GROMACS .gro file of C-alpha atoms in nm:
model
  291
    1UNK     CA    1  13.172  13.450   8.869
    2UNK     CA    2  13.351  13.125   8.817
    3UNK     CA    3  13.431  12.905   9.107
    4UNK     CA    4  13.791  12.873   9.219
    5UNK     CA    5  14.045  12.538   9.104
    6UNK     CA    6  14.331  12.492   9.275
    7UNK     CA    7  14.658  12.272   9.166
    8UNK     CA    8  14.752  12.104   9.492
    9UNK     CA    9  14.995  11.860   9.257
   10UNK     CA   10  15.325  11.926   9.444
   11UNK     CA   11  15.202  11.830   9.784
   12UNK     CA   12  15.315  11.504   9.885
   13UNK     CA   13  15.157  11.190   9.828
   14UNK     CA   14  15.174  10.823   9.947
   15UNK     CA   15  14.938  10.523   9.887
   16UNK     CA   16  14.954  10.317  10.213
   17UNK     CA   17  14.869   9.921  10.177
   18UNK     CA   18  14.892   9.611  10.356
   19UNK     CA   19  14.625   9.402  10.581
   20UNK     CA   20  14.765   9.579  10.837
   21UNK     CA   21  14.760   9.917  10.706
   22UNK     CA   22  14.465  10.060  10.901
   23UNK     CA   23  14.593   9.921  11.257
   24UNK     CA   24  14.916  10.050  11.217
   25UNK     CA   25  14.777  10.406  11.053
   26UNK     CA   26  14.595  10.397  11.371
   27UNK     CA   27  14.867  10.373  11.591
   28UNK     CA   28  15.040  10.683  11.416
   29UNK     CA   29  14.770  10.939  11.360
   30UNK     CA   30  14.552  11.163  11.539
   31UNK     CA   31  14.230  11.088  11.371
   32UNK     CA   32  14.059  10.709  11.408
   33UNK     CA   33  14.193  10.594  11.068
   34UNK     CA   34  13.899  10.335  11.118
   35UNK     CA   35  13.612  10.642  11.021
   36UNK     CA   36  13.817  10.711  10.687
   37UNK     CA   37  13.652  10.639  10.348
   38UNK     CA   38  13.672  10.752   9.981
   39UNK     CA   39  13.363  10.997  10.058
   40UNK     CA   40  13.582  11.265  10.212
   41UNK     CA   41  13.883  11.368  10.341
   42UNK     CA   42  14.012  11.283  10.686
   43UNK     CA   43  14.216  11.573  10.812
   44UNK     CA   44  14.485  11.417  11.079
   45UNK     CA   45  14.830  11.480  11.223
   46UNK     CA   46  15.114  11.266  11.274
   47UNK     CA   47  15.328  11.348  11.641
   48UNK     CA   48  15.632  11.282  11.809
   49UNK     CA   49  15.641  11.133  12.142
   50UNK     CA   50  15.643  11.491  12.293
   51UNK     CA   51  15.326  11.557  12.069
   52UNK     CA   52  15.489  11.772  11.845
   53UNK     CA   53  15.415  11.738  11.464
   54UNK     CA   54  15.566  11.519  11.253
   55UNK     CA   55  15.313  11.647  10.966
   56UNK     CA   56  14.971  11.715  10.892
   57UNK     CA   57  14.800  11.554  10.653
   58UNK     CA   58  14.488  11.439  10.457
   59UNK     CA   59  14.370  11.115  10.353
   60UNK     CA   60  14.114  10.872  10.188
   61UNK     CA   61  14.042  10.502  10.285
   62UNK     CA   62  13.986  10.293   9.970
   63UNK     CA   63  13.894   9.898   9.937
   64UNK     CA   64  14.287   9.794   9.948
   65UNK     CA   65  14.483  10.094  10.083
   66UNK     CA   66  14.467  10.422  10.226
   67UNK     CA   67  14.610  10.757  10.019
   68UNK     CA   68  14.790  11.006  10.192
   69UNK     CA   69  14.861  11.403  10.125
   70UNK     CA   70  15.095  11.623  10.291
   71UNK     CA   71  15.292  11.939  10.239
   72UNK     CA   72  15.549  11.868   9.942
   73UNK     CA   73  15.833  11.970  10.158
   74UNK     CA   74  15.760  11.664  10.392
   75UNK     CA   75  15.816  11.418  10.074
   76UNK     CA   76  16.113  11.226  10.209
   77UNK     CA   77  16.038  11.289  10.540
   78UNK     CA   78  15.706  11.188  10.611
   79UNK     CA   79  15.748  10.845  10.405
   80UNK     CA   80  16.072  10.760  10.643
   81UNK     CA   81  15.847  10.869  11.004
   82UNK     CA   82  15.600  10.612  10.889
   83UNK     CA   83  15.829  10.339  10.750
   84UNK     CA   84  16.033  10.403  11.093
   85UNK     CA   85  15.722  10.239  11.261
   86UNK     CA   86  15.658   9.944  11.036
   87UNK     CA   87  15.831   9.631  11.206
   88UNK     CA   88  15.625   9.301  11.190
   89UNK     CA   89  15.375   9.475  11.024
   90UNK     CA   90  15.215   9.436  10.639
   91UNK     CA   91  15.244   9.751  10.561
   92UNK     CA   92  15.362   9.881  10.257
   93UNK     CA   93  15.409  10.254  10.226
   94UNK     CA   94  15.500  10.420   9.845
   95UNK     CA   95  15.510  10.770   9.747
   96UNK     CA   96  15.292  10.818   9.434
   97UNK     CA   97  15.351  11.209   9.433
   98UNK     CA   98  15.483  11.171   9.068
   99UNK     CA   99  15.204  10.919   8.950
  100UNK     CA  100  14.943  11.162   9.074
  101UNK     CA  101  14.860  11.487   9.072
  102UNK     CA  102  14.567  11.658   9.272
  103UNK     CA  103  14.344  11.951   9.222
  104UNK     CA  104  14.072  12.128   9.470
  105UNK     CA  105  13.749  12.287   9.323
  106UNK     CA  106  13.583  12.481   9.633
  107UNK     CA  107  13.236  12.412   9.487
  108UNK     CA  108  12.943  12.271   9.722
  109UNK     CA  109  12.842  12.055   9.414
  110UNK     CA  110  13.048  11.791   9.305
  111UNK     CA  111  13.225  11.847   8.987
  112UNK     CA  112  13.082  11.682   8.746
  113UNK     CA  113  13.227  11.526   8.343
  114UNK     CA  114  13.611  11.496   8.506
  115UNK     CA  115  13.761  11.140   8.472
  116UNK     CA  116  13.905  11.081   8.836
  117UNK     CA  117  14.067  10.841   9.003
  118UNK     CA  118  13.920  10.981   9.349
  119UNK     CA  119  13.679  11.259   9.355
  120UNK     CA  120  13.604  11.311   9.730
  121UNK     CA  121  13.460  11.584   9.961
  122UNK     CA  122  13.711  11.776  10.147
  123UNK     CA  123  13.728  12.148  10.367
  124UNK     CA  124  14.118  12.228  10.333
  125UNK     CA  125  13.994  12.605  10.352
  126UNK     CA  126  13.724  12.554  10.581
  127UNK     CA  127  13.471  12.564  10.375
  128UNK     CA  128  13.283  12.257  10.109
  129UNK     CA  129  13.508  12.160   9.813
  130UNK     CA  130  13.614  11.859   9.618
  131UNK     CA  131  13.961  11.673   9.601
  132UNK     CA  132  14.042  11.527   9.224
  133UNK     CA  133  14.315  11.261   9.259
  134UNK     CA  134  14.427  11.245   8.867
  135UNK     CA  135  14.674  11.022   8.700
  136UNK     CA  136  14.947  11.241   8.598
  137UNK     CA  137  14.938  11.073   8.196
  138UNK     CA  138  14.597  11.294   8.239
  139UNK     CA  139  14.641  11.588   8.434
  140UNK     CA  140  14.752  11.812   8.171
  141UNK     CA  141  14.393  11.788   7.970
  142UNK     CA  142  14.208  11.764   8.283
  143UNK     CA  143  14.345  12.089   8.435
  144UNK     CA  144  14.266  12.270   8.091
  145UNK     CA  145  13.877  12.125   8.115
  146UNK     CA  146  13.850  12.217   8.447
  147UNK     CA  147  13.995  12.545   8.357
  148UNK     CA  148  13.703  12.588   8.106
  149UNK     CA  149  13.427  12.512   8.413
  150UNK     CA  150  13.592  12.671   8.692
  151UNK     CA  151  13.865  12.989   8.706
  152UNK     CA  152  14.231  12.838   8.797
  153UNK     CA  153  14.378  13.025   9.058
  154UNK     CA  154  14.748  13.038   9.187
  155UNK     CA  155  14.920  12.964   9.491
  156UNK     CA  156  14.893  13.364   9.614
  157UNK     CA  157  14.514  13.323   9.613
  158UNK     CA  158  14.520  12.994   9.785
  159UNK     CA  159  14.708  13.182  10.051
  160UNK     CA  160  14.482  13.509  10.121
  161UNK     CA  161  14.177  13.180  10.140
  162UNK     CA  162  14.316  13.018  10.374
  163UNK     CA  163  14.434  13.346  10.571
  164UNK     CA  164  14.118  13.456  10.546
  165UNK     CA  165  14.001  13.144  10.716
  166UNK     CA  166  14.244  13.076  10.970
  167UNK     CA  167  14.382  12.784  10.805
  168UNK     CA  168  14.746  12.704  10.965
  169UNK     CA  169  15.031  12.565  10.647
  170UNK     CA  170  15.299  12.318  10.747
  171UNK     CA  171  15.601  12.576  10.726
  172UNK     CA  172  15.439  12.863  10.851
  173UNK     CA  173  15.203  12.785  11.165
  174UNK     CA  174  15.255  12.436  11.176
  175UNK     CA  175  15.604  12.338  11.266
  176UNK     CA  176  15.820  12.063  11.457
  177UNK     CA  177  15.750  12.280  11.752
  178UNK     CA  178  15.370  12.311  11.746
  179UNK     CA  179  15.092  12.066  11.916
  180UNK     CA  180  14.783  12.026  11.740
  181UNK     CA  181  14.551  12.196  11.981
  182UNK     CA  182  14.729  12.530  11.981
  183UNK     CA  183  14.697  12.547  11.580
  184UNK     CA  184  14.332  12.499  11.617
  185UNK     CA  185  14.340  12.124  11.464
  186UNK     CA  186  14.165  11.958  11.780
  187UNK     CA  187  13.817  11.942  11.629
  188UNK     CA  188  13.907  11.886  11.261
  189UNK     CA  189  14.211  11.619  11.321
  190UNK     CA  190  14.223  11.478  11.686
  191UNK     CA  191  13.982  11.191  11.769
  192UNK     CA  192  13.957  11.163  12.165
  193UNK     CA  193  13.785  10.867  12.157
  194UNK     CA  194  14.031  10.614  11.953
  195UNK     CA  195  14.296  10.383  12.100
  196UNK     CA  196  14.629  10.472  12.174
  197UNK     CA  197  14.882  10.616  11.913
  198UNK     CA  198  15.207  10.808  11.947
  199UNK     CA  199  15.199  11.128  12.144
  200UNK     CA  200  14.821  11.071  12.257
  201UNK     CA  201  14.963  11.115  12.644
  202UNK     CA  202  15.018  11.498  12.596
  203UNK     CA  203  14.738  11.560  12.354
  204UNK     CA  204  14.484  11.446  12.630
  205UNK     CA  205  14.678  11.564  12.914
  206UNK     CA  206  14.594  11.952  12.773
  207UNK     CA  207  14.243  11.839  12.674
  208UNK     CA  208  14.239  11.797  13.038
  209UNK     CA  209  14.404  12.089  13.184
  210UNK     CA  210  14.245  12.334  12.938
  211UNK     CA  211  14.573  12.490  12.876
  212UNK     CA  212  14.745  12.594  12.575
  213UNK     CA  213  15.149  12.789  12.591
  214UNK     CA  214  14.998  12.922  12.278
  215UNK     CA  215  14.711  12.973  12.010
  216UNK     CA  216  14.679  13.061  11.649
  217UNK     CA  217  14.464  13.387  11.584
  218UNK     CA  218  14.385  13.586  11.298
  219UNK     CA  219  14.474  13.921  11.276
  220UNK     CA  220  14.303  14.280  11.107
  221UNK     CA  221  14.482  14.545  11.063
  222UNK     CA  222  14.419  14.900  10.852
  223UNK     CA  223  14.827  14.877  10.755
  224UNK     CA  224  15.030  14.603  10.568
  225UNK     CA  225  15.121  14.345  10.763
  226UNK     CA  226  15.482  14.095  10.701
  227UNK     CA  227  15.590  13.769  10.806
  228UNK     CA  228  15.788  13.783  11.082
  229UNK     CA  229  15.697  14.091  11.222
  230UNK     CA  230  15.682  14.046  11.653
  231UNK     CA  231  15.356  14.131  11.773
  232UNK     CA  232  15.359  14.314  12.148
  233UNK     CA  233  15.093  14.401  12.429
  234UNK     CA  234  15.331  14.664  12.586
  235UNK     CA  235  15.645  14.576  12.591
  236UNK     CA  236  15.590  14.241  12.630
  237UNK     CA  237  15.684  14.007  12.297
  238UNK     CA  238  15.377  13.790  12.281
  239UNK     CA  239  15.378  13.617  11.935
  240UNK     CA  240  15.504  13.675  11.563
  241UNK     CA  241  15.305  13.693  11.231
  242UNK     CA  242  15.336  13.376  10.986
  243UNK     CA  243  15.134  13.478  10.715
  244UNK     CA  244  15.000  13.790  10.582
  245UNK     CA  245  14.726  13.882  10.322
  246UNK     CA  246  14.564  14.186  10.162
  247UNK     CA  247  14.175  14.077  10.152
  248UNK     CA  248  13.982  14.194   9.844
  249UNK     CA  249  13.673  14.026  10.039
  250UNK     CA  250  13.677  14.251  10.352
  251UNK     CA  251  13.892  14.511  10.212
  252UNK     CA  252  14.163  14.489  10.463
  253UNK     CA  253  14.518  14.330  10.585
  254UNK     CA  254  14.526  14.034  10.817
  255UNK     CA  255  14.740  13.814  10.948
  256UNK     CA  256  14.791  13.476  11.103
  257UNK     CA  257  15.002  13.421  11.450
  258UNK     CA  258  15.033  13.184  11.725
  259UNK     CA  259  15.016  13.426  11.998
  260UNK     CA  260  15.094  13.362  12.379
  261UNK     CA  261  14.857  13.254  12.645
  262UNK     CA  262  14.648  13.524  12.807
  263UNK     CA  263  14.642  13.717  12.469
  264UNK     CA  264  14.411  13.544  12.253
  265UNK     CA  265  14.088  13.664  12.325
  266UNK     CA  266  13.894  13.845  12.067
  267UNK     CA  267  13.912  14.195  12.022
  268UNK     CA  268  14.236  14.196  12.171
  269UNK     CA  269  14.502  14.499  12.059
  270UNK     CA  270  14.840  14.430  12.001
  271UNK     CA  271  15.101  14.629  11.820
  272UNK     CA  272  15.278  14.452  11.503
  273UNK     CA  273  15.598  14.588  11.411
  274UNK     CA  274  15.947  14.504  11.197
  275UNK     CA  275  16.181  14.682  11.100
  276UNK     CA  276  16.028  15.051  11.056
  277UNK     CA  277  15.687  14.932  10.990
  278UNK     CA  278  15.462  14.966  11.240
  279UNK     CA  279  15.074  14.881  11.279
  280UNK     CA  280  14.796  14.834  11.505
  281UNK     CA  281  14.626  14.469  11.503
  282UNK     CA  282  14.332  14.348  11.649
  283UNK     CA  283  14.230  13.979  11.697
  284UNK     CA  284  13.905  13.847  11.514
  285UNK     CA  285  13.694  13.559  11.536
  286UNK     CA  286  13.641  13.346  11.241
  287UNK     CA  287  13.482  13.275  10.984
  288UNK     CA  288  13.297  13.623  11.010
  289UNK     CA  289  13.642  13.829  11.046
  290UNK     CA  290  13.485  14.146  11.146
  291UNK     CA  291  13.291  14.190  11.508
   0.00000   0.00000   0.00000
């Protein structure tokens, strides 16, 4: 069976440069900008001052700048958080999401005979693939050859993956209202150790306290689960479902929810329900799904 491709060309995408573009990166991210190379992926967030996200994102440190990718709905606004910041700083920030266009193989080997302008390892499903950074002149005939290596799938796949996964999507999970910890982004996207950038007071204030309003969990269920259905222990309203999937894998529904405090532990029931659907859900632990 062919591996999957992705086309991840509609997210959002900004080239960062400047001599002072990894200082001031620093000073608005999550992650210690200073680690980031053209190897891999650096999976980060961008807060408020309350800690709440501004975005989530991925990027790549080359020799002269830094590349950024986001969700494509945070096109205008992402570029305008950052350039908010820039004051006496060189810094330039452009978006290059038309110049560009991106595609993820999940492959553990690196794709090989594709002209790239970046081809770097990154785990936006959790698990080993490879980012391809195309010019867009090209990215017509080098989707069709990696079409002929590796099986293209579509944006309802990439959606049951990352379900399956746990994977949190800006729009769904992640929202202006969420803080990193509570979408389970602390060990891929927070850096505890690094200097001081916005909203760092809150993140480490509930690394301290061990406490979380909320967490994102994964969901089975033996009946079809919908976006937006209200999950309930009782008759207590303890969280909603964000995203749904049928899994060919496991043979079963799941679902993805930030769910209240004191109801997140695995093997937890709940009862999902909207409308006059109805079903029975149990949180899982990942990656394995089923206990």
């Amino acid at each position: 069976m062919a591996l999957p491709v992705f086309d991840l060309s509609a997210r959002t995408k900004l080239r960062v440069s400047g001599a002072d573009r990894v200082r001031f990166l620093n000073g608005q991210t999550t992650n210690d900008i200073r680690k980031a190379s053209a190897a891999a992926t650096q999976e980060s967030c961008v807060l408020n001052a309350k800690g709440h996200l501004d975005a989530h994102i991925f990027l790549l440190a080359a020799s002269n700048d830094i590349w950024i990718d986001a969700d494509g709905e945070l096109r205008q606004q992402l570029q305008t958080r950052l350039n908010r910041y820039v004051i006496a700083d060189d810094v330039t920030i452009e978006d290059v999401g038309d110049a560009y266009a991106l595609f993820h193989v999940l492959a553990e080997s690196k794709p090989e005979g594709i002209d790239t302008t970046f081809c770097l390892r990154s785990r936006r499903l959790g698990s080993d693939g490879w980012d391809l950074w195309v010019e867009s002149a090209t990215a017509r005939q080098t989707k069709s050859k990696l079409g002929t290596i590796y099986e293209l799938k579509n944006e309802n796949e990439w959606e049951t993956l990352r379900v399956e996964s746990g994977i949190p999507r800006w729009g769904r999970e992640l929202t202006a209202e969420i803080i990193p910890p509570e979408a389970n982004l602390a060990n891929r996207a927070v850096d505890y150790e690094k200097g001081c950038y916005i909203g760092q007071e809150v993140i480490s204030r509930m690394k301290m306290s061990g406490q979380m309003r909320q967490r994102l969990c994964v969901l089975l269920s033996e009946k079809p689960l919908f976006t937006g259905m209200e999950l309930r222990a009782g008759e207590k309203l303890v969280g909603r479902v964000t995203t749904a999937a049928f899994s060919q894998r496991i043979g079963s529904h799941l679902g993805v929810a930030l769910i209240k405090r004191g109801y997140t532990n695995v093997g937890t029931s709940l009862v999902a329900s909207k409308d006059e659907a109805q079903a029975n859900v149990r949180i899982v632990s990942l990656p394995g799904l089923v206990d």
